[in-house]
Amino acid sequence: MLPGGIDPHTHFDLDIGITKTADDFYSGTRAAILGGTTTILDYATQNKGETLCKAFEKQVKKSKDVCFCDYGFHMGMTDWNEITSIEMNEMIKKGVTSFKLYMAYKNKLQVNDGIIYQALKRSKEVKGLIAFHCENGDVIDVLVKEALKNNHNAPIYHALTRPNILEEEAITRLLYLAKMTDACVYVVHLSTREGLLKLVDAKKQGIKVHVETCPQYLLLNEQSYDYEGEKYVMSPPLRKAQDNEALWNGLKIGDIETIGTDHCSFNYIGQKNMGDNFSMIPNGAPGVEHRMALLYTYGVLDSKLSFNQMVALTSTNAAKIFGLYPQKGTIMENCDADLVVLDPQHKSKIKASMQSQNVDYTPYENFERQGLMRYVFLRGRKVVENERLIDDKPLGKYLHRKPYSGGM
Ligand code: URP
Ligand code: ZN
Ligand code: ZN
């Protein structure tokens, strides 16, 4: 038995302008709970010119009464002004105690260093925590234009125009700003060995930083771009086997504290396979349903992690960092009884044809899966038995999270 999983990084019902994610809160949280994840934290995003309150209201509307697991929000900020600064505190009062800033996606979500600096100072004042997408968007923009000019259109160029060094650079820049402001930061979806080395160094210097990676950066590499490569176009891109290895090691020794999925699903047919070149492919991949099983199979059973480490990485640490502990992330008296009974003997293969998430592929097609989430309990109520929902009624509740208090 283990505490219900917490996936701290999903994008459900996300409209990216040209299209919308295949999973909404209904199908996404249904897949989550079937896979042993009883809490998700999803990224609301402020459109440029919009208030954070408006973005929050929109997210509430999308998620209300349709979630099968409990859920909370981070707030992605794409604009900065006096109102945004005031609104950060308003968000905290609404239980949205973490934020996200993007150092990539130029002319879309990306913010500049001045905004990062001001937002970090403010996050310290209001007891918030900012999550960062660390890639140098300005340089990526130039590399993408150069690639297209040379008719380099295939999916592999998504990876080649986002080299490791651009994650390393963004992480380094962020760490200087964290040092200057003495604010704690959270690095999402770490994908590179070089980035990890910088983070480990910073932790040794006393810079306060939490680190997340995702199953795709542990289990997949850039060879995936060779066949139906569009399926693997996500940011950051898939890297090399040595990066996978470094990240597993980072998990083992505690330098990386959480595993999110960055679940952002688009169908292969009709969404990912459209467009003339790699820059037109919607970024993101599905994963929320398989995170727990992948970590058990390839982490615990492959002796890369202990069972206790798996619990910490898939649940407890996220609860502590994101203001949900001890309500979530542990098995203890007077706490939410979010529980998973894992059958360690059960063996199967991951197949898109068998999945619940509402998307036509999985990046983990035919991966061995050992360990079935035989029973899942949400706040003490059995909601899943033998991979089936007991009730078709969504029972998930909004989580009003506590302000950031140092995390671990
Ligand atoms: O490709 C990805 N990861 N899409 C989702 C947005 C993000 O950067 O987290
Ligand atoms: Zn991101
Ligand atoms: Zn994301």
CSV table of C-alpha atoms and ligand atoms in Angstrom, one decimal:
chain,number,residue,atom,x,y,z
A,1,MET,CA,0.0,0.0,0.0
A,2,LEU,CA,1.2,3.5,-0.8
A,3,PRO,CA,-0.1,7.1,-0.5
A,4,GLY,CA,-2.0,8.2,-3.6
A,5,GLY,CA,0.2,9.7,-6.2
A,6,ILE,CA,0.5,13.4,-6.7
A,7,ASP,CA,1.3,14.6,-10.3
A,8,PRO,CA,2.5,18.2,-9.8
A,9,HIS,CA,2.6,19.0,-13.5
A,10,THR,CA,-0.3,18.6,-15.9
A,11,HIS,CA,-1.9,20.6,-18.7
A,12,PHE,CA,-5.6,19.6,-19.1
A,13,ASP,CA,-8.0,21.4,-21.4
A,14,LEU,CA,-5.2,23.7,-22.7
A,15,ASP,CA,-6.0,25.9,-25.6
A,16,ILE,CA,-2.8,26.7,-27.6
A,17,GLY,CA,-4.5,28.8,-30.2
A,18,ILE,CA,-4.2,26.5,-33.2
A,19,THR,CA,-5.7,23.6,-31.3
A,20,LYS,CA,-6.6,22.2,-27.9
A,21,THR,CA,-5.3,19.3,-25.8
A,22,ALA,CA,-6.9,16.0,-26.3
A,23,ASP,CA,-7.5,15.5,-22.6
A,24,ASP,CA,-9.7,17.8,-20.6
A,25,PHE,CA,-10.1,17.7,-16.8
A,26,TYR,CA,-12.7,14.9,-17.1
A,27,SER,CA,-10.6,12.4,-19.2
A,28,GLY,CA,-7.2,13.5,-17.7
A,29,THR,CA,-8.2,13.1,-14.1
A,30,ARG,CA,-10.0,9.8,-14.9
A,31,ALA,CA,-6.7,8.5,-16.4
A,32,ALA,CA,-4.8,9.8,-13.4
A,33,ILE,CA,-6.9,8.0,-10.8
A,34,LEU,CA,-6.9,4.8,-12.8
A,35,GLY,CA,-3.1,5.0,-12.7
A,36,GLY,CA,-2.9,5.5,-9.0
A,37,THR,CA,-2.6,9.4,-9.0
A,38,THR,CA,-5.2,10.8,-6.6
A,39,THR,CA,-4.1,14.5,-6.9
A,40,ILE,CA,-3.0,16.6,-9.8
A,41,LEU,CA,-1.7,20.1,-10.0
A,42,ASP,CA,-2.6,21.7,-13.3
A,43,TYR,CA,-1.1,24.8,-14.9
A,44,ALA,CA,-3.6,27.6,-15.4
A,45,THR,CA,-2.1,30.2,-17.8
A,46,GLN,CA,-2.7,33.9,-18.0
A,47,ASN,CA,-3.2,35.1,-21.6
A,48,LYS,CA,-1.2,38.3,-22.3
A,49,GLY,CA,-3.3,41.3,-21.2
A,50,GLU,CA,-5.5,39.1,-19.0
A,51,THR,CA,-5.6,39.3,-15.1
A,52,LEU,CA,-4.6,36.3,-13.0
A,53,CYS,CA,-8.0,36.4,-11.4
A,54,LYS,CA,-9.6,36.0,-14.9
A,55,ALA,CA,-7.3,33.1,-15.7
A,56,PHE,CA,-8.1,31.5,-12.4
A,57,GLU,CA,-11.9,31.8,-12.9
A,58,LYS,CA,-11.5,30.2,-16.4
A,59,GLN,CA,-9.6,27.3,-14.9
A,60,VAL,CA,-12.3,26.9,-12.1
A,61,LYS,CA,-15.0,26.7,-14.7
A,62,LYS,CA,-13.2,24.1,-16.8
A,63,SER,CA,-12.5,21.8,-13.8
A,64,LYS,CA,-15.6,22.2,-11.7
A,65,ASP,CA,-17.5,19.0,-11.0
A,66,VAL,CA,-15.7,17.0,-13.7
A,67,CYS,CA,-12.5,15.8,-11.9
A,68,PHE,CA,-12.1,12.2,-10.7
A,69,CYS,CA,-9.1,13.0,-8.5
A,70,ASP,CA,-8.4,16.0,-6.2
A,71,TYR,CA,-6.9,18.9,-8.0
A,72,GLY,CA,-5.2,22.3,-7.5
A,73,PHE,CA,-3.7,24.9,-9.8
A,74,HIS,CA,-0.4,26.7,-10.4
A,75,MET,CA,-0.7,30.0,-12.2
A,76,GLY,CA,1.4,30.6,-15.3
A,77,MET,CA,2.2,34.3,-15.6
A,78,THR,CA,3.0,35.8,-19.1
A,79,ASP,CA,2.7,39.5,-18.2
A,80,TRP,CA,4.0,41.6,-15.4
A,81,ASN,CA,2.7,44.9,-14.0
A,82,GLU,CA,1.6,46.4,-10.7
A,83,ILE,CA,-1.7,44.5,-10.9
A,84,THR,CA,0.0,41.2,-11.5
A,85,SER,CA,2.1,41.8,-8.4
A,86,ILE,CA,-1.0,42.5,-6.3
A,87,GLU,CA,-2.7,39.6,-7.8
A,88,MET,CA,0.0,37.1,-6.8
A,89,ASN,CA,-1.3,37.7,-3.2
A,90,GLU,CA,-4.9,37.3,-4.4
A,91,MET,CA,-3.9,33.9,-5.9
A,92,ILE,CA,-2.4,32.8,-2.6
A,93,LYS,CA,-5.6,33.7,-0.8
A,94,LYS,CA,-7.5,31.4,-3.3
A,95,GLY,CA,-5.1,28.5,-2.6
A,96,VAL,CA,-3.0,28.9,-5.7
A,97,THR,CA,0.3,29.2,-3.9
A,98,SER,CA,2.6,28.4,-6.8
A,99,PHE,CA,3.3,30.1,-10.2
A,100,LYS,CA,5.1,29.5,-13.4
A,101,LEU,CA,7.3,31.6,-15.6
A,102,TYR,CA,8.6,30.5,-19.0
A,103,MET,CA,12.1,31.3,-20.1
A,104,ALA,CA,11.2,29.8,-23.5
A,105,TYR,CA,8.4,30.1,-26.2
A,106,LYS,CA,9.5,33.5,-27.5
A,107,ASN,CA,6.6,35.9,-28.4
A,108,LYS,CA,4.2,33.6,-26.7
A,109,LEU,CA,4.7,32.7,-23.0
A,110,GLN,CA,8.3,33.8,-22.5
A,111,VAL,CA,9.1,36.5,-20.0
A,112,ASN,CA,12.4,38.5,-19.7
A,113,ASP,CA,14.9,38.5,-16.8
A,114,GLY,CA,13.5,41.8,-15.4
A,115,ILE,CA,10.1,40.1,-14.9
A,116,ILE,CA,11.7,37.1,-13.4
A,117,TYR,CA,13.6,39.3,-10.9
A,118,GLN,CA,10.5,41.2,-9.9
A,119,ALA,CA,8.3,38.2,-9.6
A,120,LEU,CA,10.9,36.3,-7.5
A,121,LYS,CA,11.1,39.3,-5.1
A,122,ARG,CA,7.3,39.3,-4.9
A,123,SER,CA,7.0,35.5,-4.4
A,124,LYS,CA,9.2,35.8,-1.4
A,125,GLU,CA,7.0,38.5,0.1
A,126,VAL,CA,3.8,36.7,-0.4
A,127,LYS,CA,5.1,33.2,0.4
A,128,GLY,CA,4.6,31.8,-3.1
A,129,LEU,CA,6.8,29.5,-5.1
A,130,ILE,CA,7.6,30.0,-8.7
A,131,ALA,CA,8.2,27.1,-11.1
A,132,PHE,CA,10.4,27.8,-14.1
A,133,HIS,CA,10.5,26.4,-17.6
A,134,CYS,CA,14.3,26.7,-18.2
A,135,GLU,CA,15.3,27.0,-21.8
A,136,ASN,CA,16.8,30.0,-23.6
A,137,GLY,CA,13.9,31.0,-25.8
A,138,ASP,CA,15.7,33.8,-27.7
A,139,VAL,CA,18.5,31.5,-29.0
A,140,ILE,CA,16.0,28.7,-29.7
A,141,ASP,CA,14.1,31.1,-31.9
A,142,VAL,CA,17.2,31.9,-34.0
A,143,LEU,CA,18.1,28.2,-34.3
A,144,VAL,CA,14.6,27.3,-35.4
A,145,LYS,CA,14.7,30.0,-38.1
A,146,GLU,CA,18.1,28.9,-39.3
A,147,ALA,CA,16.9,25.2,-39.5
A,148,LEU,CA,13.8,26.1,-41.5
A,149,LYS,CA,15.9,28.2,-43.9
A,150,ASN,CA,18.0,25.2,-44.6
A,151,ASN,CA,14.9,23.0,-45.1
A,152,HIS,CA,15.6,21.1,-42.0
A,153,ASN,CA,11.9,20.3,-41.3
A,154,ALA,CA,11.9,16.8,-39.7
A,155,PRO,CA,10.9,16.3,-36.0
A,156,ILE,CA,14.6,15.6,-35.0
A,157,TYR,CA,15.3,19.3,-35.7
A,158,HIS,CA,13.0,20.1,-32.7
A,159,ALA,CA,15.7,18.5,-30.5
A,160,LEU,CA,18.6,19.9,-32.5
A,161,THR,CA,17.4,23.4,-32.2
A,162,ARG,CA,17.0,23.1,-28.4
A,163,PRO,CA,20.4,21.7,-27.4
A,164,ASN,CA,21.3,20.8,-23.8
A,165,ILE,CA,23.4,24.0,-23.3
A,166,LEU,CA,20.3,26.1,-23.7
A,167,GLU,CA,18.7,24.4,-20.7
A,168,GLU,CA,22.0,24.7,-18.8
A,169,GLU,CA,22.2,28.4,-19.6
A,170,ALA,CA,18.7,29.2,-18.5
A,171,ILE,CA,19.1,27.2,-15.3
A,172,THR,CA,22.3,29.1,-14.5
A,173,ARG,CA,20.7,32.4,-15.2
A,174,LEU,CA,17.8,31.6,-13.0
A,175,LEU,CA,20.0,30.4,-10.2
A,176,TYR,CA,21.8,33.8,-10.2
A,177,LEU,CA,18.4,35.6,-9.9
A,178,ALA,CA,17.4,33.2,-7.1
A,179,LYS,CA,20.6,33.9,-5.3
A,180,MET,CA,20.1,37.7,-5.7
A,181,THR,CA,16.6,37.7,-4.4
A,182,ASP,CA,17.0,34.9,-1.9
A,183,ALA,CA,13.7,33.4,-3.2
A,184,CYS,CA,13.2,29.7,-3.6
A,185,VAL,CA,12.6,28.4,-7.1
A,186,TYR,CA,11.2,25.2,-8.6
A,187,VAL,CA,12.7,23.9,-11.9
A,188,VAL,CA,10.1,21.9,-13.9
A,189,HIS,CA,10.8,19.1,-16.3
A,190,LEU,CA,14.6,18.9,-15.9
A,191,SER,CA,16.0,17.0,-18.9
A,192,THR,CA,19.8,17.4,-19.0
A,193,ARG,CA,22.8,16.2,-17.2
A,194,GLU,CA,24.4,19.6,-17.5
A,195,GLY,CA,21.4,21.3,-15.9
A,196,LEU,CA,21.5,18.9,-13.1
A,197,LEU,CA,25.2,19.6,-12.4
A,198,LYS,CA,24.4,23.3,-12.1
A,199,LEU,CA,21.5,22.6,-9.8
A,200,VAL,CA,23.6,20.4,-7.5
A,201,ASP,CA,26.3,23.0,-7.3
A,202,ALA,CA,23.7,25.7,-6.4
A,203,LYS,CA,22.2,23.5,-3.7
A,204,LYS,CA,25.6,23.1,-2.2
A,205,GLN,CA,26.0,26.9,-2.1
A,206,GLY,CA,22.7,27.2,-0.2
A,207,ILE,CA,20.6,28.4,-3.1
A,208,LYS,CA,17.0,27.2,-2.5
A,209,VAL,CA,15.8,25.2,-5.4
A,210,HIS,CA,13.5,22.2,-5.9
A,211,VAL,CA,13.9,20.1,-9.0
A,212,GLU,CA,11.3,18.0,-11.0
A,213,THR,CA,11.9,15.6,-13.8
A,214,CYS,CA,9.4,13.5,-15.8
A,215,PRO,CA,9.3,9.8,-16.9
A,216,GLN,CA,10.0,10.8,-20.6
A,217,TYR,CA,13.4,12.2,-19.6
A,218,LEU,CA,14.3,9.1,-17.7
A,219,LEU,CA,13.0,6.4,-20.2
A,220,LEU,CA,13.1,7.9,-23.7
A,221,ASN,CA,15.9,9.4,-25.8
A,222,GLU,CA,16.3,11.2,-29.0
A,223,GLN,CA,16.2,8.0,-31.1
A,224,SER,CA,12.5,8.3,-30.7
A,225,TYR,CA,12.5,11.1,-33.3
A,226,ASP,CA,13.5,8.5,-36.0
A,227,TYR,CA,10.0,7.0,-36.4
A,228,GLU,CA,6.7,9.0,-36.0
A,229,GLY,CA,8.9,11.5,-34.3
A,230,GLU,CA,6.1,14.0,-34.1
A,231,LYS,CA,4.8,12.1,-31.1
A,232,TYR,CA,7.8,13.0,-29.1
A,233,VAL,CA,7.9,16.7,-29.9
A,234,MET,CA,7.8,18.3,-26.5
A,235,SER,CA,9.8,21.0,-24.7
A,236,PRO,CA,12.4,20.4,-23.5
A,237,PRO,CA,13.0,17.7,-26.1
A,238,LEU,CA,14.2,14.1,-25.5
A,239,ARG,CA,17.9,13.9,-24.9
A,240,LYS,CA,20.6,11.2,-24.8
A,241,ALA,CA,21.1,8.0,-22.8
A,242,GLN,CA,23.7,9.7,-20.6
A,243,ASP,CA,21.1,12.4,-19.6
A,244,ASN,CA,18.6,9.6,-18.7
A,245,GLU,CA,21.3,8.0,-16.5
A,246,ALA,CA,22.3,11.3,-14.8
A,247,LEU,CA,18.7,12.0,-14.0
A,248,TRP,CA,18.1,8.5,-12.5
A,249,ASN,CA,21.2,9.1,-10.4
A,250,GLY,CA,19.8,12.6,-9.3
A,251,LEU,CA,16.6,10.9,-8.1
A,252,LYS,CA,18.5,8.3,-6.2
A,253,ILE,CA,20.7,10.7,-4.3
A,254,GLY,CA,17.9,13.1,-3.7
A,255,ASP,CA,19.0,16.0,-5.9
A,256,ILE,CA,15.7,15.7,-7.8
A,257,GLU,CA,12.7,15.7,-5.5
A,258,THR,CA,9.6,15.2,-7.7
A,259,ILE,CA,8.3,13.4,-10.8
A,260,GLY,CA,5.6,15.1,-12.8
A,261,THR,CA,4.4,14.1,-16.2
A,262,ASP,CA,4.0,17.4,-18.0
A,263,HIS,CA,0.9,15.6,-19.4
A,264,CYS,CA,0.0,17.7,-22.4
A,265,SER,CA,-1.7,15.4,-24.9
A,266,PHE,CA,-2.4,16.0,-28.6
A,267,ASN,CA,-3.5,13.2,-30.9
A,268,TYR,CA,-0.9,11.9,-33.4
A,269,ILE,CA,-3.5,11.8,-36.2
A,270,GLY,CA,-4.9,15.2,-36.9
A,271,GLN,CA,-2.9,17.2,-34.4
A,272,LYS,CA,0.7,16.2,-34.1
A,273,ASN,CA,1.1,15.0,-37.7
A,274,MET,CA,-0.2,18.2,-39.3
A,275,GLY,CA,1.9,21.0,-40.5
A,276,ASP,CA,4.9,21.2,-42.8
A,277,ASN,CA,7.7,21.3,-40.4
A,278,PHE,CA,8.7,20.5,-36.8
A,279,SER,CA,8.0,24.1,-35.6
A,280,MET,CA,4.3,23.6,-36.3
A,281,ILE,CA,3.9,20.5,-34.2
A,282,PRO,CA,1.9,21.1,-30.9
A,283,ASN,CA,4.4,20.6,-28.1
A,284,GLY,CA,3.7,18.0,-25.4
A,285,ALA,CA,3.0,14.3,-24.7
A,286,PRO,CA,0.7,12.2,-22.6
A,287,GLY,CA,1.8,10.4,-19.4
A,288,VAL,CA,-0.5,10.9,-16.4
A,289,GLU,CA,-2.0,7.4,-16.5
A,290,HIS,CA,1.3,5.5,-16.6
A,291,ARG,CA,3.6,7.6,-14.2
A,292,MET,CA,3.2,5.4,-11.1
A,293,ALA,CA,3.5,2.1,-13.0
A,294,LEU,CA,6.6,3.3,-14.9
A,295,LEU,CA,8.3,4.4,-11.7
A,296,TYR,CA,7.6,1.1,-10.0
A,297,THR,CA,8.7,-1.0,-13.0
A,298,TYR,CA,11.7,0.9,-14.2
A,299,GLY,CA,12.7,2.6,-10.9
A,300,VAL,CA,12.0,0.1,-8.0
A,301,LEU,CA,12.1,-3.2,-9.9
A,302,ASP,CA,15.2,-2.2,-11.8
A,303,SER,CA,16.8,-1.4,-8.4
A,304,LYS,CA,17.3,2.3,-9.3
A,305,LEU,CA,15.1,3.4,-6.4
A,306,SER,CA,13.8,1.9,-3.2
A,307,PHE,CA,10.1,1.6,-2.7
A,308,ASN,CA,10.3,4.4,-0.1
A,309,GLN,CA,12.1,6.7,-2.6
A,310,MET,CA,9.4,6.0,-5.2
A,311,VAL,CA,6.7,7.1,-2.6
A,312,ALA,CA,8.6,10.3,-1.8
A,313,LEU,CA,9.2,11.1,-5.5
A,314,THR,CA,5.7,10.4,-6.7
A,315,SER,CA,3.8,11.8,-3.7
A,316,THR,CA,5.2,12.9,-0.4
A,317,ASN,CA,7.7,15.5,-1.7
A,318,ALA,CA,5.2,17.2,-4.0
A,319,ALA,CA,2.8,17.4,-1.0
A,320,LYS,CA,5.5,19.1,1.1
A,321,ILE,CA,6.6,21.5,-1.6
A,322,PHE,CA,3.2,22.5,-2.7
A,323,GLY,CA,1.4,23.1,0.6
A,324,LEU,CA,-0.6,19.9,0.8
A,325,TYR,CA,1.3,18.0,3.5
A,326,PRO,CA,0.2,16.1,5.7
A,327,GLN,CA,-3.4,16.2,4.2
A,328,LYS,CA,-1.9,14.5,1.1
A,329,GLY,CA,1.3,12.5,0.5
A,330,THR,CA,1.3,10.3,3.5
A,331,ILE,CA,-0.6,7.6,5.3
A,332,MET,CA,-1.4,8.9,8.8
A,333,GLU,CA,-4.3,9.3,11.1
A,334,ASN,CA,-6.5,12.4,10.5
A,335,CYS,CA,-5.2,12.9,7.0
A,336,ASP,CA,-6.9,12.3,3.7
A,337,ALA,CA,-6.9,8.5,3.1
A,338,ASP,CA,-5.7,8.7,-0.5
A,339,LEU,CA,-4.4,5.2,-0.9
A,340,VAL,CA,-3.2,2.8,-3.6
A,341,VAL,CA,-3.0,-0.9,-3.2
A,342,LEU,CA,-0.4,-2.1,-5.7
A,343,ASP,CA,-0.3,-5.7,-6.8
A,344,PRO,CA,3.4,-6.3,-7.4
A,345,GLN,CA,3.0,-9.5,-9.3
A,346,HIS,CA,0.7,-8.4,-12.1
A,347,LYS,CA,2.5,-8.0,-15.5
A,348,SER,CA,1.3,-6.4,-18.7
A,349,LYS,CA,2.3,-4.1,-21.5
A,350,ILE,CA,1.4,-0.5,-21.9
A,351,LYS,CA,-0.8,0.0,-25.0
A,352,ALA,CA,-2.6,3.0,-26.3
A,353,SER,CA,-5.5,0.8,-27.3
A,354,MET,CA,-6.0,-0.1,-23.6
A,355,GLN,CA,-5.5,3.4,-22.1
A,356,SER,CA,-8.1,5.7,-20.6
A,357,GLN,CA,-6.4,9.0,-21.4
A,358,ASN,CA,-8.2,10.4,-24.4
A,359,VAL,CA,-5.4,10.4,-26.9
A,360,ASP,CA,-4.5,8.1,-29.8
A,361,TYR,CA,-1.0,7.1,-28.7
A,362,THR,CA,1.3,6.7,-25.8
A,363,PRO,CA,5.1,7.4,-25.9
A,364,TYR,CA,5.5,4.1,-23.9
A,365,GLU,CA,3.8,1.8,-26.4
A,366,ASN,CA,4.7,-1.8,-25.6
A,367,PHE,CA,6.7,-0.9,-22.5
A,368,GLU,CA,6.6,-3.7,-19.9
A,369,ARG,CA,4.5,-2.8,-16.9
A,370,GLN,CA,4.7,-4.7,-13.6
A,371,GLY,CA,2.5,-3.7,-10.8
A,372,LEU,CA,-1.2,-3.0,-11.1
A,373,MET,CA,-2.9,-0.3,-9.1
A,374,ARG,CA,-5.5,-2.8,-7.9
A,375,TYR,CA,-7.5,-0.6,-5.6
A,376,VAL,CA,-7.4,3.2,-5.4
A,377,PHE,CA,-9.1,5.1,-2.5
A,378,LEU,CA,-9.8,8.8,-2.6
A,379,ARG,CA,-10.4,10.3,0.8
A,380,GLY,CA,-11.2,6.8,2.2
A,381,ARG,CA,-13.6,5.9,-0.5
A,382,LYS,CA,-12.8,3.1,-2.9
A,383,VAL,CA,-12.9,4.6,-6.4
A,384,VAL,CA,-11.0,2.1,-8.6
A,385,GLU,CA,-10.9,-1.7,-8.5
A,386,ASN,CA,-9.0,-3.8,-11.0
A,387,GLU,CA,-8.5,-0.9,-13.4
A,388,ARG,CA,-12.1,0.1,-13.4
A,389,LEU,CA,-13.9,3.1,-11.9
A,390,ILE,CA,-16.4,2.0,-9.3
A,391,ASP,CA,-18.5,5.1,-9.9
A,392,ASP,CA,-18.9,7.2,-13.1
A,393,LYS,CA,-19.4,10.3,-10.9
A,394,PRO,CA,-16.4,12.5,-10.6
A,395,LEU,CA,-15.6,13.0,-6.9
A,396,GLY,CA,-12.5,15.2,-7.1
A,397,LYS,CA,-12.3,18.3,-5.0
A,398,TYR,CA,-10.5,21.6,-5.4
A,399,LEU,CA,-7.5,21.8,-3.1
A,400,HIS,CA,-6.9,25.1,-1.4
A,401,ARG,CA,-3.2,24.9,-0.8
A,402,LYS,CA,-1.1,26.4,2.0
A,403,PRO,CA,1.5,29.1,1.2
A,404,TYR,CA,5.0,28.0,0.6
A,405,SER,CA,7.0,27.3,3.7
A,406,GLY,CA,10.3,25.9,2.7
A,407,GLY,CA,9.1,22.6,1.2
A,408,MET,CA,10.9,19.6,2.5
B,1,URP,O1,6.0,20.4,-24.5
B,1,URP,C1,5.5,20.7,-23.5
B,1,URP,N1,6.2,20.5,-22.4
B,1,URP,N2,4.3,21.4,-23.4
B,1,URP,C2,3.7,21.8,-22.3
B,1,URP,C3,4.1,23.2,-21.8
B,1,URP,C4,5.4,23.2,-21.0
B,1,URP,O2,6.4,23.7,-21.5
B,1,URP,O3,5.4,22.7,-19.9
B,2,ZN,ZN,7.4,23.9,-19.5
B,3,ZN,ZN,4.3,21.8,-18.6
